[in-house]
PDB file of C-alpha atoms and ligand atoms in Angstrom:
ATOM      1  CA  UNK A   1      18.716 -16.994  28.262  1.00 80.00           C
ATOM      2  CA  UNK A   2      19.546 -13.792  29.335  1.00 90.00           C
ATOM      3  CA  UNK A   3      23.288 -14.086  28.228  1.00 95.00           C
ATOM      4  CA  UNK A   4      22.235 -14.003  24.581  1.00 98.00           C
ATOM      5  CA  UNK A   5      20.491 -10.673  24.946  1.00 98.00           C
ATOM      6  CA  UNK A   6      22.278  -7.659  23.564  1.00 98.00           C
ATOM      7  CA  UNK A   7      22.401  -4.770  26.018  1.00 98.00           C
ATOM      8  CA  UNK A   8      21.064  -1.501  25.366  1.00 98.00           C
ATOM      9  CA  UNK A   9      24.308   0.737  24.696  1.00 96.00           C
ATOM     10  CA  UNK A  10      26.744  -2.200  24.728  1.00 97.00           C
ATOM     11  CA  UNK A  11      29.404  -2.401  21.847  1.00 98.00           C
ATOM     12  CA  UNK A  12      28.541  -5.646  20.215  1.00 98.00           C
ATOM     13  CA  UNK A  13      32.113  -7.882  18.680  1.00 98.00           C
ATOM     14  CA  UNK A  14      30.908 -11.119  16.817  1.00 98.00           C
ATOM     15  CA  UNK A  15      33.488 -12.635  17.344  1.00 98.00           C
ATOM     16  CA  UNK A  16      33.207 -13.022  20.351  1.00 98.00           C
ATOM     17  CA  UNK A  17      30.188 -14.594  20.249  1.00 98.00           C
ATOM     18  CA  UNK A  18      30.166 -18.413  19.772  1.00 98.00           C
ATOM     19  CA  UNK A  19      27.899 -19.612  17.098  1.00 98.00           C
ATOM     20  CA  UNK A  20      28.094 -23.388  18.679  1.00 97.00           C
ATOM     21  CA  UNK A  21      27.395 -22.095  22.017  1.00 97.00           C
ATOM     22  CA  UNK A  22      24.463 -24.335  24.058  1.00 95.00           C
ATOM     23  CA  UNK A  23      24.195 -22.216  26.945  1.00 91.00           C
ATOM     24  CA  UNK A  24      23.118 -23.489  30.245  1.00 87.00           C
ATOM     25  CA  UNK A  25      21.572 -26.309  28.155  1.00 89.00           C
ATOM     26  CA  UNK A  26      23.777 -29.535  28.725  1.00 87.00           C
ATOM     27  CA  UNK A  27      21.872 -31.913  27.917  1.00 88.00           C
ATOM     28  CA  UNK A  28      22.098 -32.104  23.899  1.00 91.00           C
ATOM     29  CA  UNK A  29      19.900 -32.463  20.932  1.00 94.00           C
ATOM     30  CA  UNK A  30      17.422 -35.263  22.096  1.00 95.00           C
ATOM     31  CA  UNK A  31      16.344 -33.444  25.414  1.00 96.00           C
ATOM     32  CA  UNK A  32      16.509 -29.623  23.711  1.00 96.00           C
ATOM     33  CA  UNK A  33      14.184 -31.474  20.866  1.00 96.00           C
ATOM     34  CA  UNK A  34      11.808 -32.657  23.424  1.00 97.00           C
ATOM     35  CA  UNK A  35      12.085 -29.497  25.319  1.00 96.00           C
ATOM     36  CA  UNK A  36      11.110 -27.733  22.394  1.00 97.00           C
ATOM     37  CA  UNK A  37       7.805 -30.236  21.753  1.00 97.00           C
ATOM     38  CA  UNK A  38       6.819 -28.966  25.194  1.00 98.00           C
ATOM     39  CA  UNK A  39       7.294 -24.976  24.695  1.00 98.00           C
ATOM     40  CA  UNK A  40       5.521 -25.135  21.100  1.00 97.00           C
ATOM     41  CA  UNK A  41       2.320 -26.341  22.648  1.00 97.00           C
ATOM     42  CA  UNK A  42       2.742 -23.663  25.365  1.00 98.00           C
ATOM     43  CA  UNK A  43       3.500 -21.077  22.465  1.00 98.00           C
ATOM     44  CA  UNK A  44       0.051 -22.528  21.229  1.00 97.00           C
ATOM     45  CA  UNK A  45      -1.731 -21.579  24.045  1.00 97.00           C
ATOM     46  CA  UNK A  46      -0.242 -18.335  24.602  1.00 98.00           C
ATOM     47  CA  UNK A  47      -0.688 -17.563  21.174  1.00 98.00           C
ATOM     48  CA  UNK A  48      -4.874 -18.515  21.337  1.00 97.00           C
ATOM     49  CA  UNK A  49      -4.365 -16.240  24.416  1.00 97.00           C
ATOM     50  CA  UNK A  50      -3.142 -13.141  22.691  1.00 98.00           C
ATOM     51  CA  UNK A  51      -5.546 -13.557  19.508  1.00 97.00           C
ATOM     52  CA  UNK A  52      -8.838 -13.928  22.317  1.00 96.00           C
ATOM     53  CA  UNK A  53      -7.685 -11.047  24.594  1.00 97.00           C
ATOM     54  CA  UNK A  54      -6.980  -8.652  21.715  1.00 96.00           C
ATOM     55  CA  UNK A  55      -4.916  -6.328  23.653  1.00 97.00           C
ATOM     56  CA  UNK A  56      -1.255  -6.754  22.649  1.00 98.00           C
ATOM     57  CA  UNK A  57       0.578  -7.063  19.303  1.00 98.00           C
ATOM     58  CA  UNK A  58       3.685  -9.487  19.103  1.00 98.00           C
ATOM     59  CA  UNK A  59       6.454  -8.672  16.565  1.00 98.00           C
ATOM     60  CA  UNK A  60       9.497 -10.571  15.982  1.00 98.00           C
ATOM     61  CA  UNK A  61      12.155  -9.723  13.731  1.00 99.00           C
ATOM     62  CA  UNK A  62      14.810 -12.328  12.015  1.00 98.00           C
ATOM     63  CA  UNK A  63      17.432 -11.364  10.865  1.00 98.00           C
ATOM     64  CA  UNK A  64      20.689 -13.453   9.728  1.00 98.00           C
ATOM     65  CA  UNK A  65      22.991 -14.383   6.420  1.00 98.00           C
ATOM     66  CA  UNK A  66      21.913 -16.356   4.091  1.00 97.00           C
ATOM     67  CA  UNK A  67      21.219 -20.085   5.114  1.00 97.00           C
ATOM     68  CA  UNK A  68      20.951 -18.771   9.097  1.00 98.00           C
ATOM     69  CA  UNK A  69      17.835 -20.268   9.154  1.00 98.00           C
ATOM     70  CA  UNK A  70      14.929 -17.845   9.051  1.00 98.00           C
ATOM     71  CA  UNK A  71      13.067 -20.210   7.388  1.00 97.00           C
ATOM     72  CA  UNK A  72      13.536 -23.283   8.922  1.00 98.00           C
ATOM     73  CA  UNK A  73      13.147 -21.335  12.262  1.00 98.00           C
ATOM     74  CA  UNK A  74       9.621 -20.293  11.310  1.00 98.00           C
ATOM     75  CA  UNK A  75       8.894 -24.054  10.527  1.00 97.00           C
ATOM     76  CA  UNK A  76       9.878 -25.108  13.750  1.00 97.00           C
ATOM     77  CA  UNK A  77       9.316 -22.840  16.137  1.00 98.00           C
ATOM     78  CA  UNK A  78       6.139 -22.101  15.206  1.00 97.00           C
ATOM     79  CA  UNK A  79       4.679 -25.277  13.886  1.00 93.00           C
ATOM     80  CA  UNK A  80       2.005 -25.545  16.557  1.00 93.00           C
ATOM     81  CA  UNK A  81      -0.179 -22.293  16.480  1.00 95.00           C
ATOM     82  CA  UNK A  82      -3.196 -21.909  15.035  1.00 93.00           C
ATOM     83  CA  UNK A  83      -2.512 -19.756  11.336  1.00 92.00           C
ATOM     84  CA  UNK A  84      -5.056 -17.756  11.865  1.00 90.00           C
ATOM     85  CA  UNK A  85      -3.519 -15.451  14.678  1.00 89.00           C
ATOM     86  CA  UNK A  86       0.132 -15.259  13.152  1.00 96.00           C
ATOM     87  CA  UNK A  87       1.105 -14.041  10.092  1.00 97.00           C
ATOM     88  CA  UNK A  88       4.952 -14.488   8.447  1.00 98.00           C
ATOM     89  CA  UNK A  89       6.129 -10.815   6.146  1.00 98.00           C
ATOM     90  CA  UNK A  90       8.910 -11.663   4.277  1.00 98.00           C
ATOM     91  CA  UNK A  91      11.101  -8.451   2.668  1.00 98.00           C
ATOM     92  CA  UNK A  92      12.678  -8.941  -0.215  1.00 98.00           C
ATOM     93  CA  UNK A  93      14.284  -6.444  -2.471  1.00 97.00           C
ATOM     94  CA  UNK A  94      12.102  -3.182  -2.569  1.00 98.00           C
ATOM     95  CA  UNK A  95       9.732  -2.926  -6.328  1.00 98.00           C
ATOM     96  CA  UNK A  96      10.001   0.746  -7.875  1.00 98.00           C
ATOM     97  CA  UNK A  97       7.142   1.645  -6.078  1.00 98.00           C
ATOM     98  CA  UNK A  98       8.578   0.804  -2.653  1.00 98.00           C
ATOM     99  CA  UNK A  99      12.149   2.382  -3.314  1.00 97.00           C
ATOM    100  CA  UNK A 100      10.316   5.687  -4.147  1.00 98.00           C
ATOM    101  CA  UNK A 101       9.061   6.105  -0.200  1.00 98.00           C
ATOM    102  CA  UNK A 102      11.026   6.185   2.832  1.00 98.00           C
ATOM    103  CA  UNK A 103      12.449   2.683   3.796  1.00 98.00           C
ATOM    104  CA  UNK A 104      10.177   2.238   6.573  1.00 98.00           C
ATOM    105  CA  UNK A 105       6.992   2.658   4.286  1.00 98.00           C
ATOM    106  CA  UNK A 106       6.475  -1.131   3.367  1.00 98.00           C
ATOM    107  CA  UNK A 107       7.246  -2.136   6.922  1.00 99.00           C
ATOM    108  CA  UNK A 108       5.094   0.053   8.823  1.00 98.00           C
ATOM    109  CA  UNK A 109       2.299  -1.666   6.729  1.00 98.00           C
ATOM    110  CA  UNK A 110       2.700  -5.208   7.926  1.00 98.00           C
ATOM    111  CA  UNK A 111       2.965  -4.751  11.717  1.00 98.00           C
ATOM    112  CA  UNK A 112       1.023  -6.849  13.920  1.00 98.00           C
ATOM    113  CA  UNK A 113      -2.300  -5.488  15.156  1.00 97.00           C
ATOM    114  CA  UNK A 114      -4.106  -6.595  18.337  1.00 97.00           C
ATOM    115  CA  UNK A 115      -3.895 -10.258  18.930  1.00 97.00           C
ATOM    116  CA  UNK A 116      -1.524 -11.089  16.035  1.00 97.00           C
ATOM    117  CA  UNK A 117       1.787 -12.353  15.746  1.00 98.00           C
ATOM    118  CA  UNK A 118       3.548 -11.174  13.027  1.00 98.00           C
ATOM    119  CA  UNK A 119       7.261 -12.459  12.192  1.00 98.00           C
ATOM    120  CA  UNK A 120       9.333 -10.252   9.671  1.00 98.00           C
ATOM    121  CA  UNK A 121      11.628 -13.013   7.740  1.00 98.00           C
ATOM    122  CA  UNK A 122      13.869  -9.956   6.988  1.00 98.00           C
ATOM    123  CA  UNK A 123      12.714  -6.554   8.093  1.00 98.00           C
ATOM    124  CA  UNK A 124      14.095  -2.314   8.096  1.00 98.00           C
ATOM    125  CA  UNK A 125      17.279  -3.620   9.423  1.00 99.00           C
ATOM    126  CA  UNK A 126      18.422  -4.866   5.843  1.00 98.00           C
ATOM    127  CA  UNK A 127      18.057  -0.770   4.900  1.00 98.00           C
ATOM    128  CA  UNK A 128      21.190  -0.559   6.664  1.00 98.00           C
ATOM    129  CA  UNK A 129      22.697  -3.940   5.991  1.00 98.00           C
ATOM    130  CA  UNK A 130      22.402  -4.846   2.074  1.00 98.00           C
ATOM    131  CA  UNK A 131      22.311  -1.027   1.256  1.00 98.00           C
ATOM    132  CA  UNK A 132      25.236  -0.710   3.069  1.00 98.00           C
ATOM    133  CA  UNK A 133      27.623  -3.507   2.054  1.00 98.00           C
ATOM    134  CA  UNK A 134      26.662  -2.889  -1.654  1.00 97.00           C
ATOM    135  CA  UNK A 135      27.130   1.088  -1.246  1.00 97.00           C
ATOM    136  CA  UNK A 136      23.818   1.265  -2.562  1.00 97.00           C
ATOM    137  CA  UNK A 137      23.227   4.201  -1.034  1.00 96.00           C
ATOM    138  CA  UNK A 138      25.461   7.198   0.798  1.00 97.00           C
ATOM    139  CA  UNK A 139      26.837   6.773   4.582  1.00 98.00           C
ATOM    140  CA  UNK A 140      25.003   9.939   5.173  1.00 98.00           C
ATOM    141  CA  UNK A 141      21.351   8.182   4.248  1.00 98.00           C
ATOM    142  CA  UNK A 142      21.906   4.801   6.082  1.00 98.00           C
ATOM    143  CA  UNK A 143      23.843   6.565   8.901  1.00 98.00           C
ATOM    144  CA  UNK A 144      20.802   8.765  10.376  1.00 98.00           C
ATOM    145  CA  UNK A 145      18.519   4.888   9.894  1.00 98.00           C
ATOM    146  CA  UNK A 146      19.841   3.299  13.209  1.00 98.00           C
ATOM    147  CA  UNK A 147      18.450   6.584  15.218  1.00 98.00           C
ATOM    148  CA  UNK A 148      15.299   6.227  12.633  1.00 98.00           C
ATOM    149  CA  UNK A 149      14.723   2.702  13.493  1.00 99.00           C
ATOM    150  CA  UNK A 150      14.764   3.230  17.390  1.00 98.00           C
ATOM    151  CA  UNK A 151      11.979   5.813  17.053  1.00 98.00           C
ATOM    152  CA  UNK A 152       9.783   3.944  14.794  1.00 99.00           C
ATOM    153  CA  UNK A 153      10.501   0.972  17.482  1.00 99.00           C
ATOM    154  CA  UNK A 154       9.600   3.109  20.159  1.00 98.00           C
ATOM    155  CA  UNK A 155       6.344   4.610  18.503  1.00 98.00           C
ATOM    156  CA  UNK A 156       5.438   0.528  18.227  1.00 98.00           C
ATOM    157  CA  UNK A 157       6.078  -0.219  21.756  1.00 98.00           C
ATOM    158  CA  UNK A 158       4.518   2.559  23.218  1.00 98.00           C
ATOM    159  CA  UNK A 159       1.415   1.620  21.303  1.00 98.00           C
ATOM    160  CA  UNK A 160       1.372  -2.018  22.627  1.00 97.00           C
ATOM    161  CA  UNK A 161       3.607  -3.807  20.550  1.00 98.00           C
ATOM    162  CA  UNK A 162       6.502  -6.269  22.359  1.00 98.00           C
ATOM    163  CA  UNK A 163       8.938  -6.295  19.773  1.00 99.00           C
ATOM    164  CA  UNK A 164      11.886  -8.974  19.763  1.00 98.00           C
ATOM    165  CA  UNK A 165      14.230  -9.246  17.274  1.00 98.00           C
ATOM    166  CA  UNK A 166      16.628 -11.666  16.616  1.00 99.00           C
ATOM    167  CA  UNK A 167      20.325 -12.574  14.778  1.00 99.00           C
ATOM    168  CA  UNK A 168      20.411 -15.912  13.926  1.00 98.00           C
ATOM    169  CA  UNK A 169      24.392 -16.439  14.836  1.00 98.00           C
ATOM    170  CA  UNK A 170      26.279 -18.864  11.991  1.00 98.00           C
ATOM    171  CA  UNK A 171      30.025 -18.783  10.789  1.00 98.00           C
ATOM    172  CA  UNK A 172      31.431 -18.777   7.505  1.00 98.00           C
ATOM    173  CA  UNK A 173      31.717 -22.904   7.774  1.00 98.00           C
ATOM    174  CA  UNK A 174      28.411 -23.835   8.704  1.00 98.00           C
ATOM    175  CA  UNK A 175      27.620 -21.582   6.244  1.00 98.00           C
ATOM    176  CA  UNK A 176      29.543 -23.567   3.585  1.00 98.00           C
ATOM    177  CA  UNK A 177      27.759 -26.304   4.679  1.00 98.00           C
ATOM    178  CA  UNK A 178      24.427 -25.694   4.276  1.00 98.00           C
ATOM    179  CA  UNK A 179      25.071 -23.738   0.887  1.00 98.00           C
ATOM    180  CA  UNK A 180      26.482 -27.184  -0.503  1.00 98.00           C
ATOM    181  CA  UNK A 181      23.868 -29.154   0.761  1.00 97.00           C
ATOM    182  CA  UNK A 182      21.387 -26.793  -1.200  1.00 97.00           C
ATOM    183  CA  UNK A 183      23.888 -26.992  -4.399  1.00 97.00           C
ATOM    184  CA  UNK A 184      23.727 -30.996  -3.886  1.00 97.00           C
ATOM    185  CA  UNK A 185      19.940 -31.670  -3.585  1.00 97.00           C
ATOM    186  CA  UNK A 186      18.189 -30.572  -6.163  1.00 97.00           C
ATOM    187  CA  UNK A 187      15.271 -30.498  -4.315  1.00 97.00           C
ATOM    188  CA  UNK A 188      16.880 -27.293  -2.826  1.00 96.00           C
ATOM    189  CA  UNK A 189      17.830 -25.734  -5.740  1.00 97.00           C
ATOM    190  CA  UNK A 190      15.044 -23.171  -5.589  1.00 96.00           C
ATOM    191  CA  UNK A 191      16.470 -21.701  -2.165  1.00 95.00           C
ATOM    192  CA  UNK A 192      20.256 -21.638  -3.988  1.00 96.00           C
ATOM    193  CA  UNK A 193      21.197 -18.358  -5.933  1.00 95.00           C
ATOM    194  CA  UNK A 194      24.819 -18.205  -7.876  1.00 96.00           C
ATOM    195  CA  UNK A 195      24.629 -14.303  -6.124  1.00 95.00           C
ATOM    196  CA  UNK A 196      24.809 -15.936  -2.730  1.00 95.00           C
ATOM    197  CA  UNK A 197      27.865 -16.659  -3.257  1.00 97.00           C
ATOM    198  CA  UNK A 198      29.114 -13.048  -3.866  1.00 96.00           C
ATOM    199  CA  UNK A 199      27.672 -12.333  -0.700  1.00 97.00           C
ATOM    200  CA  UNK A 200      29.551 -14.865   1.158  1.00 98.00           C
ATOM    201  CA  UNK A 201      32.585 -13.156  -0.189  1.00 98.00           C
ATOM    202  CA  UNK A 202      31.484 -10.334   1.830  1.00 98.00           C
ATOM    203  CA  UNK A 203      31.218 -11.676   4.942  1.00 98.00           C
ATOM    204  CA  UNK A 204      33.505  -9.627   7.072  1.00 98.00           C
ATOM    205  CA  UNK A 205      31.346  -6.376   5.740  1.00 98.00           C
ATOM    206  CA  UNK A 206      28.396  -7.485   7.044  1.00 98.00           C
ATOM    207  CA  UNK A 207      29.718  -9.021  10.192  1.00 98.00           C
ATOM    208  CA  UNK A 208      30.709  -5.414  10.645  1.00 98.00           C
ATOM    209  CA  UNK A 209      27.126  -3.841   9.229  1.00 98.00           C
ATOM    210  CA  UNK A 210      25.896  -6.067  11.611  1.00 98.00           C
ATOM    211  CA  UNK A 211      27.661  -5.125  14.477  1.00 98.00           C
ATOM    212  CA  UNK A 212      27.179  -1.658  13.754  1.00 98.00           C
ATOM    213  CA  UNK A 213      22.789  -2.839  14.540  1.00 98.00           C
ATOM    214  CA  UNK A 214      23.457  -5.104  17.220  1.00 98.00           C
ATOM    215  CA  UNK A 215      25.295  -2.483  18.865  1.00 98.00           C
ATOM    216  CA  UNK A 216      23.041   0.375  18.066  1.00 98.00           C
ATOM    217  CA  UNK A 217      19.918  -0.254  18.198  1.00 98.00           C
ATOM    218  CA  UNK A 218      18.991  -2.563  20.575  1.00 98.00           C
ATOM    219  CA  UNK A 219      16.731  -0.960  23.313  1.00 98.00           C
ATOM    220  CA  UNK A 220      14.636  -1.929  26.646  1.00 98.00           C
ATOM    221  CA  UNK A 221      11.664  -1.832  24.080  1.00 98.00           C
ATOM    222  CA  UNK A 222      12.979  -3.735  21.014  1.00 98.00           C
ATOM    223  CA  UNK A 223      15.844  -5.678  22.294  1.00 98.00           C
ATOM    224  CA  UNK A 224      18.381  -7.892  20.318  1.00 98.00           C
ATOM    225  CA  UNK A 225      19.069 -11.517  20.608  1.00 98.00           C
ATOM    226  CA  UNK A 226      22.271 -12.801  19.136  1.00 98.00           C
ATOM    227  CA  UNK A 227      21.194 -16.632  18.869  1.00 98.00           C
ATOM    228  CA  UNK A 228      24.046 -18.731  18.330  1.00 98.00           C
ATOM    229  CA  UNK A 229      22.341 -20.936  15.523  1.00 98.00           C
ATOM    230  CA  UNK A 230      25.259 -23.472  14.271  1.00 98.00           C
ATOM    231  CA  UNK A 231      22.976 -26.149  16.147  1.00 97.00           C
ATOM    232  CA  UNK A 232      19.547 -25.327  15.014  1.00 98.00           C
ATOM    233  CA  UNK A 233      17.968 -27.720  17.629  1.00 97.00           C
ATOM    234  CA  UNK A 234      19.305 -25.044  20.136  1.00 97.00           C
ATOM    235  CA  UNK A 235      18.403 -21.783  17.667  1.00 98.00           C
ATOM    236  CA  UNK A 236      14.793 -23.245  17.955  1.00 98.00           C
ATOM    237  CA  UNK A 237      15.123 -24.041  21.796  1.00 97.00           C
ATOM    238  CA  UNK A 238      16.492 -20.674  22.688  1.00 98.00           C
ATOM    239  CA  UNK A 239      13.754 -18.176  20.413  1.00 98.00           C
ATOM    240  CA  UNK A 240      10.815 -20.703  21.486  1.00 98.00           C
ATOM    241  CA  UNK A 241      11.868 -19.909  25.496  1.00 98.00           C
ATOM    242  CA  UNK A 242      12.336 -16.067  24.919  1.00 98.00           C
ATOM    243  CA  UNK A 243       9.129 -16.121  23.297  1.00 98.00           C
ATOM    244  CA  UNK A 244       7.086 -18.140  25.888  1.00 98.00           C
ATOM    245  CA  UNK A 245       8.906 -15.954  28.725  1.00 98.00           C
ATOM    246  CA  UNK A 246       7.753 -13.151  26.976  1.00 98.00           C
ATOM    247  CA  UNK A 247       4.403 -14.210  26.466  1.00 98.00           C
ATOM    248  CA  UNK A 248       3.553 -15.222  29.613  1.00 98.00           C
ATOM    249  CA  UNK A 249       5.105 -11.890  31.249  1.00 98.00           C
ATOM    250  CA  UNK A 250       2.256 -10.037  29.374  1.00 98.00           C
ATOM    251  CA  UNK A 251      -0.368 -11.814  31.924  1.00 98.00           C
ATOM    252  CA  UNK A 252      -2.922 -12.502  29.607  1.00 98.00           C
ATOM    253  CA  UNK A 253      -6.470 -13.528  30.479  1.00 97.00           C
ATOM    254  CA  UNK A 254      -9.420 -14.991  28.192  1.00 97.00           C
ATOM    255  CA  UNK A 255     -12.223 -11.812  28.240  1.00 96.00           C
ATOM    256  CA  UNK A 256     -14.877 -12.409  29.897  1.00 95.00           C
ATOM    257  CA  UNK A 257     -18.118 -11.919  27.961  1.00 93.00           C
ATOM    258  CA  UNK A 258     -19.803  -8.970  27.315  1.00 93.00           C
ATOM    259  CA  UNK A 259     -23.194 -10.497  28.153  1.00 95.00           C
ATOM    260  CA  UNK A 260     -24.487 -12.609  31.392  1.00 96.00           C
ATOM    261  CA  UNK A 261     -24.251 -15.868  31.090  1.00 96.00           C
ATOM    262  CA  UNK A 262     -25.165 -16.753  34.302  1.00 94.00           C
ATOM    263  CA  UNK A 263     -28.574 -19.666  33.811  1.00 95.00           C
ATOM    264  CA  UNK A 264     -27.801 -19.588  30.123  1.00 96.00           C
ATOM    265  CA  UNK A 265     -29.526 -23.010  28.936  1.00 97.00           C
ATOM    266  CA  UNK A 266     -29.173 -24.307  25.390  1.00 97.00           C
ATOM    267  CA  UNK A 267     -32.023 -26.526  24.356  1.00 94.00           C
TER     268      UNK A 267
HETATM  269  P1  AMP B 301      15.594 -14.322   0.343  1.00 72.67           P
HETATM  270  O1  AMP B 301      15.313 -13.916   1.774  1.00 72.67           O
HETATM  271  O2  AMP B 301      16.629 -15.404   0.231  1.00 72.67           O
HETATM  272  O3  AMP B 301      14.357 -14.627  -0.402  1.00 72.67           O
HETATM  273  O4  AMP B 301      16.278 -13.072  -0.379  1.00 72.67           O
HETATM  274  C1  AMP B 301      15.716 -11.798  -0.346  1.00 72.67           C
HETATM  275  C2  AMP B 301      16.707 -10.829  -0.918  1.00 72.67           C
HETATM  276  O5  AMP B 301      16.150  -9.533  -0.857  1.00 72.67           O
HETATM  277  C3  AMP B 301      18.026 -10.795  -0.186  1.00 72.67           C
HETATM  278  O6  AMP B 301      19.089 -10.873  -1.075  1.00 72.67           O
HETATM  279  C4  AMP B 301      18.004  -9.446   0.505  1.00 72.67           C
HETATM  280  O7  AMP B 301      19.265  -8.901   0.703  1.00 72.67           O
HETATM  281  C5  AMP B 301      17.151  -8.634  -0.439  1.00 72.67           C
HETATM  282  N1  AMP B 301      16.567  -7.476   0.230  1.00 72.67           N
HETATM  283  C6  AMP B 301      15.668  -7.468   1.239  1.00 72.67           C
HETATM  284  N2  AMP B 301      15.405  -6.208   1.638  1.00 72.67           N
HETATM  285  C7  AMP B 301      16.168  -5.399   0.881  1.00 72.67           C
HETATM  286  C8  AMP B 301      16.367  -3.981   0.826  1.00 72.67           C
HETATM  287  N3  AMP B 301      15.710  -3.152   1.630  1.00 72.67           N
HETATM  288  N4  AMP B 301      17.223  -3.506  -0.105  1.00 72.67           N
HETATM  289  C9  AMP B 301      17.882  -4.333  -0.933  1.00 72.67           C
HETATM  290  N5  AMP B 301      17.748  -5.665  -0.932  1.00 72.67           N
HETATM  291  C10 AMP B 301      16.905  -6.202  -0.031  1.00 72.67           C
HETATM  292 MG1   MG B 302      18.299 -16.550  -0.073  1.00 72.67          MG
END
């Protein structure tokens, strides 16, 4: 899984990266599906784990265009663990109140504390994406953000949070596909806006804008995954391994109690 990981420094070209690609992982759908079974009742454990010992924070980031499959990634990858430890923040555009702090205001707020799991569906890195495409605001604002974001990062990581944050990988005709499978179930209407379809036509900008964060900030302490997510069995397969791997490098144990339990008899 290691391929899909962006390396700190390294100059990022989508294009290059294959939104259909399966990795290592030959054996299709049916055995990545029950692969998957298996690592969400791991990422169950691991999860109870992290909310019991109360030590480390967990914060993943999603990022992708529209119909990636932040959503349906939450739904799957974490269907198993218990609510009560994780936590989903979902960004949309900022309210009046929001736009008048700094961009990482409203962020800084929702980060996980010890023993949560929090995932950002959307996150800071649309300050320099959406902001940018649209020219909302001057090169010379969202330029100094990438060198902004790594610190903020940092100050997280060096105060126990693993951060891992990752591009869900789709191309213009998958995306087609799934935006006229929303436009023909009506059902999905809710999830289909007429503006998506403007910012299909700007595609190529935010493959760039994209590039631009792939390339820039990820770091040994908040890393970048560029998941190629065409085939959303393997999208699920791929984030639910980094995340066990993660998890399980951490070392974990259950506390021990505070008091002795030793001859404890309940009557
Ligand atoms: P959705 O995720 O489909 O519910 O859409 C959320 C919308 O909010 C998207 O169109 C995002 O581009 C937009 N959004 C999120 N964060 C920002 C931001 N910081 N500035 C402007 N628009 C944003
Ligand atoms: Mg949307």
């Amino acid at each position: 899984m290691k391929k899909f990981l962006v390396k700190p420094e390294s100059k990022v070209k989508l294009s290059k990266w294959d939104p259909n690609d399966t990795g290592d992982f030959k054996d299709g759908k049916e055995a990545g599906l029950a692969r998957l079974e298996k690592l969400n009742g791991k990422l169950e454990t691991l999860q109870e784990l992290l909310f019991a010992e109360h030590k480390h924070k967990l914060l993943i980031v999603l990022q992708a265009m529209d119909a990636g499959g932040k959503d349906g990634t939450i739904r799957r990858v974490f269907n198993s663990v218990n609510p009560a430890g994780v936590r989903v923040a979902s960004f949309k555009a900022p309210t009046p109140e929001e736009l008048d702090h700094d961009f990482l205001w409203r962020i800084h707020k929702e980060v996980p504390a010890n023993g949560e799991m929090v995932i950002f569906n959307r996150s800071h890195y649309e300050d320099v994406l959406v902001v940018r495409v649209h020219n909302y605001i001057q090169p010379e604002v969202w330029g100094k953000r990438f060198e902004q974001i790594n610190e903020f990062e940092r100050t997280l990581a060096e105060n126990g949070t693993t951060i891992l944050k990752f591009y869900l990988h789709i191309d213009l005709d998958e995306q087609k596909e799934r935006l006229q499978a929303r436009l023909d179930d009506t059902s999905k209407h809710w999830k289909f806006r007429i503006g998506d379809l403007d910012e299909r036509k700007l595609w190529p900008d935010y493959m760039q804008a994209f590039e631009d964060v792939l390339s820039k900030t990820s770091t040994d302490y908040a890393p970048w995954y560029i998941v190629p997510a065409n085939r959303k069995w393997f999208r699920d397969l791929l984030i639910s391994t980094v995340l066990v791997d993660t998890l399980e490098g951490l070392k974990m144990k259950y506390p021990e109690s505070e008091e002795n339990l030793d001859g404890v008899v309940i009557e």
